[in-house]
mmCIF file of C-alpha atoms in Angstrom:
data_model
loop_
_atom_site.group_PDB
_atom_site.id
_atom_site.type_symbol
_atom_site.label_atom_id
_atom_site.label_comp_id
_atom_site.label_asym_id
_atom_site.label_seq_id
_atom_site.Cartn_x
_atom_site.Cartn_y
_atom_site.Cartn_z
ATOM 1 C CA ARG A 1 -150.300 -4.101 -89.117
ATOM 2 C CA THR A 2 -147.405 -1.643 -89.297
ATOM 3 C CA VAL A 3 -145.552 -3.446 -86.521
ATOM 4 C CA ARG A 4 -145.521 -6.641 -88.601
ATOM 5 C CA TYR A 5 -143.851 -5.019 -91.618
ATOM 6 C CA PRO A 6 -140.343 -6.242 -92.389
ATOM 7 C CA ALA A 7 -137.374 -4.064 -91.453
ATOM 8 C CA ASP A 8 -136.882 -3.207 -95.143
ATOM 9 C CA PHE A 9 -140.135 -1.263 -95.089
ATOM 10 C CA PHE A 10 -138.803 1.039 -92.366
ATOM 11 C CA ARG A 11 -135.486 1.484 -94.173
ATOM 12 C CA ALA A 12 -137.043 2.146 -97.574
ATOM 13 C CA HIS A 13 -139.803 4.579 -96.569
ATOM 14 C CA GLY A 14 -139.795 7.994 -95.024
ATOM 15 C CA VAL A 15 -140.998 8.887 -91.578
ATOM 16 C CA ALA A 16 -144.179 10.509 -92.925
ATOM 17 C CA ARG A 17 -145.309 7.293 -94.615
ATOM 18 C CA ILE A 18 -144.520 5.146 -91.572
ATOM 19 C CA ILE A 19 -146.427 7.549 -89.315
ATOM 20 C CA GLN A 20 -149.345 7.591 -91.721
ATOM 21 C CA HIS A 21 -149.487 3.772 -91.702
ATOM 22 C CA ALA A 22 -149.387 3.745 -87.903
ATOM 23 C CA LEU A 23 -152.181 6.350 -87.728
ATOM 24 C CA GLN A 24 -154.338 4.380 -90.185
ATOM 25 C CA ASP A 25 -153.811 1.226 -88.154
ATOM 26 C CA THR A 26 -154.730 3.062 -84.966
ATOM 27 C CA GLN A 27 -157.871 4.491 -86.574
ATOM 28 C CA ILE A 28 -158.966 1.033 -87.763
ATOM 29 C CA VAL A 29 -158.423 -0.476 -84.302
ATOM 30 C CA VAL A 30 -160.275 2.372 -82.558
ATOM 31 C CA GLN A 31 -163.221 2.155 -84.972
ATOM 32 C CA PHE A 32 -163.438 -1.614 -84.588
ATOM 33 C CA SER A 33 -163.199 -1.344 -80.790
ATOM 34 C CA LEU A 34 -165.974 1.240 -80.674
ATOM 35 C CA ASP A 35 -168.163 -0.883 -82.926
ATOM 36 C CA VAL A 36 -167.597 -3.915 -80.715
ATOM 37 C CA LEU A 37 -167.937 -2.069 -77.401
ATOM 38 C CA VAL A 38 -171.044 -0.107 -78.381
ATOM 39 C CA GLY A 39 -172.712 -1.884 -81.288
ATOM 40 C CA LEU A 40 -172.406 -5.500 -80.171
ATOM 41 C CA PRO A 41 -173.972 -5.091 -76.711
ATOM 42 C CA ILE A 42 -176.821 -3.019 -78.122
ATOM 43 C CA ALA A 43 -177.492 -5.599 -80.849
ATOM 44 C CA ALA A 44 -177.288 -8.480 -78.367
ATOM 45 C CA LEU A 45 -179.602 -6.740 -75.884
ATOM 46 C CA SER A 46 -182.139 -5.910 -78.568
ATOM 47 C CA VAL A 47 -182.184 -9.497 -79.896
ATOM 48 C CA VAL A 48 -182.414 -10.983 -76.401
ATOM 49 C CA GLY A 49 -184.972 -8.423 -75.230
ATOM 50 C CA PHE A 50 -187.137 -8.657 -78.334
ATOM 51 C CA GLY A 51 -186.801 -12.462 -78.337
ATOM 52 C CA ALA A 52 -187.786 -12.713 -74.666
ATOM 53 C CA TYR A 53 -190.757 -10.428 -75.275
ATOM 54 C CA MET A 54 -191.877 -12.520 -78.223
ATOM 55 C CA ILE A 55 -191.343 -15.832 -76.401
ATOM 56 C CA TYR A 56 -193.341 -14.492 -73.458
ATOM 57 C CA HIS A 57 -196.268 -13.485 -75.649
ATOM 58 C CA HIS A 58 -196.062 -16.326 -78.163
ATOM 59 C CA ALA A 59 -193.410 -19.014 -77.772
ATOM 60 C CA PHE A 60 -193.535 -20.252 -81.374
ATOM 61 C CA LEU A 61 -193.046 -16.786 -82.875
ATOM 62 C CA GLY A 62 -190.276 -16.057 -80.407
ATOM 63 C CA LEU A 63 -188.474 -19.274 -81.235
ATOM 64 C CA CYS A 64 -188.801 -18.516 -84.971
ATOM 65 C CA MET A 65 -187.305 -15.075 -84.400
ATOM 66 C CA ILE A 66 -184.039 -16.524 -83.062
ATOM 67 C CA PRO A 67 -182.893 -18.279 -86.274
ATOM 68 C CA LEU A 68 -184.195 -15.364 -88.349
ATOM 69 C CA SER A 69 -182.062 -12.959 -86.323
ATOM 70 C CA LEU A 70 -179.025 -15.099 -87.163
ATOM 71 C CA LEU A 71 -179.548 -14.125 -90.825
ATOM 72 C CA THR A 72 -178.157 -10.746 -89.849
ATOM 73 C CA GLY A 73 -174.732 -12.393 -89.527
ATOM 74 C CA TYR A 74 -174.467 -12.840 -93.310
ATOM 75 C CA PHE A 75 -171.622 -10.288 -93.353
ATOM 76 C CA VAL A 76 -169.307 -13.005 -91.993
ATOM 77 C CA PHE A 77 -169.292 -14.540 -95.472
ATOM 78 C CA PHE A 78 -167.956 -11.289 -96.986
ATOM 79 C CA ASP A 79 -165.588 -10.234 -94.210
ATOM 80 C CA ARG A 80 -162.384 -11.961 -95.378
ATOM 81 C CA LEU A 81 -162.955 -10.965 -98.989
ATOM 82 C CA ILE A 82 -163.575 -7.319 -98.078
ATOM 83 C CA GLN A 83 -160.497 -7.257 -95.819
ATOM 84 C CA GLU A 84 -158.328 -8.744 -98.583
ATOM 85 C CA TRP A 85 -159.484 -6.215 -101.179
ATOM 86 C CA ASN A 86 -159.206 -3.344 -98.667
ATOM 87 C CA ARG A 87 -155.581 -4.356 -98.079
ATOM 88 C CA LYS A 88 -154.925 -4.405 -101.849
ATOM 89 C CA TRP A 89 -156.656 -1.047 -102.192
ATOM 90 C CA MET A 90 -154.538 0.519 -99.439
ATOM 91 C CA GLU A 91 -151.335 -0.902 -100.962
ATOM 92 C CA ALA A 92 -152.281 0.505 -104.371
ATOM 93 C CA TRP A 93 -153.101 3.867 -102.768
ATOM 94 C CA ASP A 94 -149.684 3.832 -101.083
ATOM 95 C CA ARG A 95 -148.088 3.409 -104.514
ATOM 96 C CA VAL A 96 -150.092 6.385 -105.813
ATOM 97 C CA ARG A 97 -148.940 8.515 -102.871
ATOM 98 C CA GLU A 98 -145.331 7.425 -103.349
ATOM 99 C CA GLU A 99 -145.403 8.294 -107.049
ATOM 100 C CA ALA A 100 -147.079 11.642 -106.370
ATOM 101 C CA SER A 101 -144.574 12.463 -103.650
ATOM 102 C CA GLU A 102 -141.654 11.505 -105.887
ATOM 103 C CA LEU A 103 -143.074 13.552 -108.742
ATOM 104 C CA LEU A 104 -143.499 16.611 -106.531
ATOM 105 C CA THR A 105 -140.069 16.346 -104.926
ATOM 106 C CA CYS A 106 -138.407 16.035 -108.343
ATOM 107 C CA ILE A 107 -140.486 18.726 -110.061
ATOM 108 C CA SER A 108 -137.568 21.127 -110.523
ATOM 109 C CA GLU A 109 -135.499 18.361 -112.132
ATOM 110 C CA ILE A 110 -138.419 17.302 -114.322
ATOM 111 C CA ARG A 111 -139.041 20.925 -115.314
ATOM 112 C CA SER A 112 -135.406 21.540 -116.242
ATOM 113 C CA HIS A 113 -135.353 18.458 -118.504
ATOM 114 C CA ALA A 114 -138.895 18.970 -119.861
ATOM 115 C CA ALA A 115 -139.691 15.403 -118.780
ATOM 116 C CA PHE A 116 -143.284 15.943 -117.698
ATOM 117 C CA GLU A 117 -144.580 12.950 -119.650
ATOM 118 C CA HIS A 118 -141.957 10.724 -118.079
ATOM 119 C CA GLY A 119 -142.826 12.036 -114.628
ATOM 120 C CA LEU A 120 -146.547 11.579 -115.140
ATOM 121 C CA ALA A 121 -146.182 8.068 -116.613
ATOM 122 C CA GLY A 122 -145.374 6.566 -113.212
ATOM 123 C CA LEU A 123 -148.302 8.378 -111.628
ATOM 124 C CA ARG A 124 -150.663 7.188 -114.373
ATOM 125 C CA GLN A 125 -149.443 3.636 -113.886
ATOM 126 C CA ALA A 126 -149.974 3.873 -110.114
ATOM 127 C CA PHE A 127 -153.524 5.182 -110.648
ATOM 128 C CA ALA A 128 -154.196 2.365 -113.122
ATOM 129 C CA GLY A 129 -153.073 -0.149 -110.482
ATOM 130 C CA HIS A 130 -155.299 1.554 -107.928
ATOM 131 C CA ARG A 131 -158.386 1.398 -110.141
ATOM 132 C CA GLN A 132 -159.078 -2.362 -109.927
ATOM 133 C CA PRO A 133 -158.888 -2.701 -106.121
ATOM 134 C CA ALA A 134 -160.922 0.493 -105.662
ATOM 135 C CA LEU A 135 -163.640 -0.788 -108.001
ATOM 136 C CA ARG A 136 -163.691 -4.173 -106.280
ATOM 137 C CA VAL A 137 -163.991 -2.621 -102.813
ATOM 138 C CA GLY A 138 -166.767 -0.346 -104.084
ATOM 139 C CA ARG A 139 -168.660 -3.267 -105.601
ATOM 140 C CA LEU A 140 -168.322 -5.414 -102.480
ATOM 141 C CA THR A 141 -169.436 -2.541 -100.266
ATOM 142 C CA ALA A 142 -172.417 -1.838 -102.542
ATOM 143 C CA LEU A 143 -173.350 -5.527 -102.535
ATOM 144 C CA PHE A 144 -173.067 -5.640 -98.765
ATOM 145 C CA HIS A 145 -175.325 -2.591 -98.408
ATOM 146 C CA ALA A 146 -177.782 -3.921 -100.998
ATOM 147 C CA ILE A 147 -178.164 -7.236 -99.164
ATOM 148 C CA ASN A 148 -179.093 -5.489 -95.902
ATOM 149 C CA PRO A 149 -182.660 -4.511 -96.895
ATOM 150 C CA PHE A 150 -183.165 -7.916 -98.523
ATOM 151 C CA VAL A 151 -182.243 -9.781 -95.326
ATOM 152 C CA LEU A 152 -184.378 -7.403 -93.272
ATOM 153 C CA SER A 153 -187.369 -7.968 -95.565
ATOM 154 C CA ILE A 154 -186.928 -11.762 -95.292
ATOM 155 C CA GLN A 155 -186.867 -11.502 -91.503
ATOM 156 C CA THR A 156 -189.829 -9.154 -91.321
ATOM 157 C CA GLY A 157 -191.833 -11.020 -93.953
ATOM 158 C CA ALA A 158 -191.267 -14.381 -92.268
ATOM 159 C CA LEU A 159 -192.338 -13.054 -88.868
ATOM 160 C CA TYR A 160 -195.401 -11.284 -90.283
ATOM 161 C CA GLY A 161 -196.298 -14.372 -92.310
ATOM 162 C CA LEU A 162 -195.996 -16.635 -89.284
ATOM 163 C CA GLY A 163 -197.983 -14.177 -87.190
ATOM 164 C CA ALA A 164 -200.721 -13.950 -89.823
ATOM 165 C CA ALA A 165 -200.855 -17.744 -90.160
ATOM 166 C CA LEU A 166 -201.169 -18.100 -86.394
ATOM 167 C CA CYS A 167 -203.917 -15.453 -86.267
ATOM 168 C CA MET A 168 -205.833 -17.155 -89.077
ATOM 169 C CA ARG A 169 -205.455 -20.514 -87.341
ATOM 170 C CA SER A 170 -206.677 -19.036 -84.043
ATOM 171 C CA SER A 171 -209.627 -17.414 -85.842
ATOM 172 C CA ALA A 172 -210.519 -20.697 -87.543
ATOM 173 C CA LEU A 173 -210.360 -22.548 -84.220
ATOM 174 C CA ALA A 174 -212.543 -19.903 -82.584
ATOM 175 C CA GLY A 175 -215.052 -20.190 -85.430
ATOM 176 C CA LEU A 176 -214.720 -16.612 -86.624
#
């Protein structure tokens, strides 16, 4: 992300901010890579292994498990929205850091002119701009985490329901 910034960004901002952006970008890439390299194979193996086990023991239940496991991919619907609001949140946080840094570097000047309210006004405004994206990211993250148990209960309930229906049908056919 930092590499794609226009040249004006590098001229207008200090080395510390540019380095911090580069470190954040590196951390995001490393975290994503680890999730993909570790999490994806484990998830794929568990779905394939569990699906094969179920198909081996009962083909119908195993075949029902495959579309139900695809429900887990619901996060794809939220991904772009979460990325967009995360970007806005990080931009707003950058403005807060810039204002705080400017306030701290000019503190002797502010003190000599007794301009504390003027100095804090920019910081308050930056925090006010940060509030909306932070709330939106928090709400989206909470929604995402709240949907997880719901999807899991749909998957589990459907499989248990199908299994119970099959057991009752087998019992009825056996005359029990």
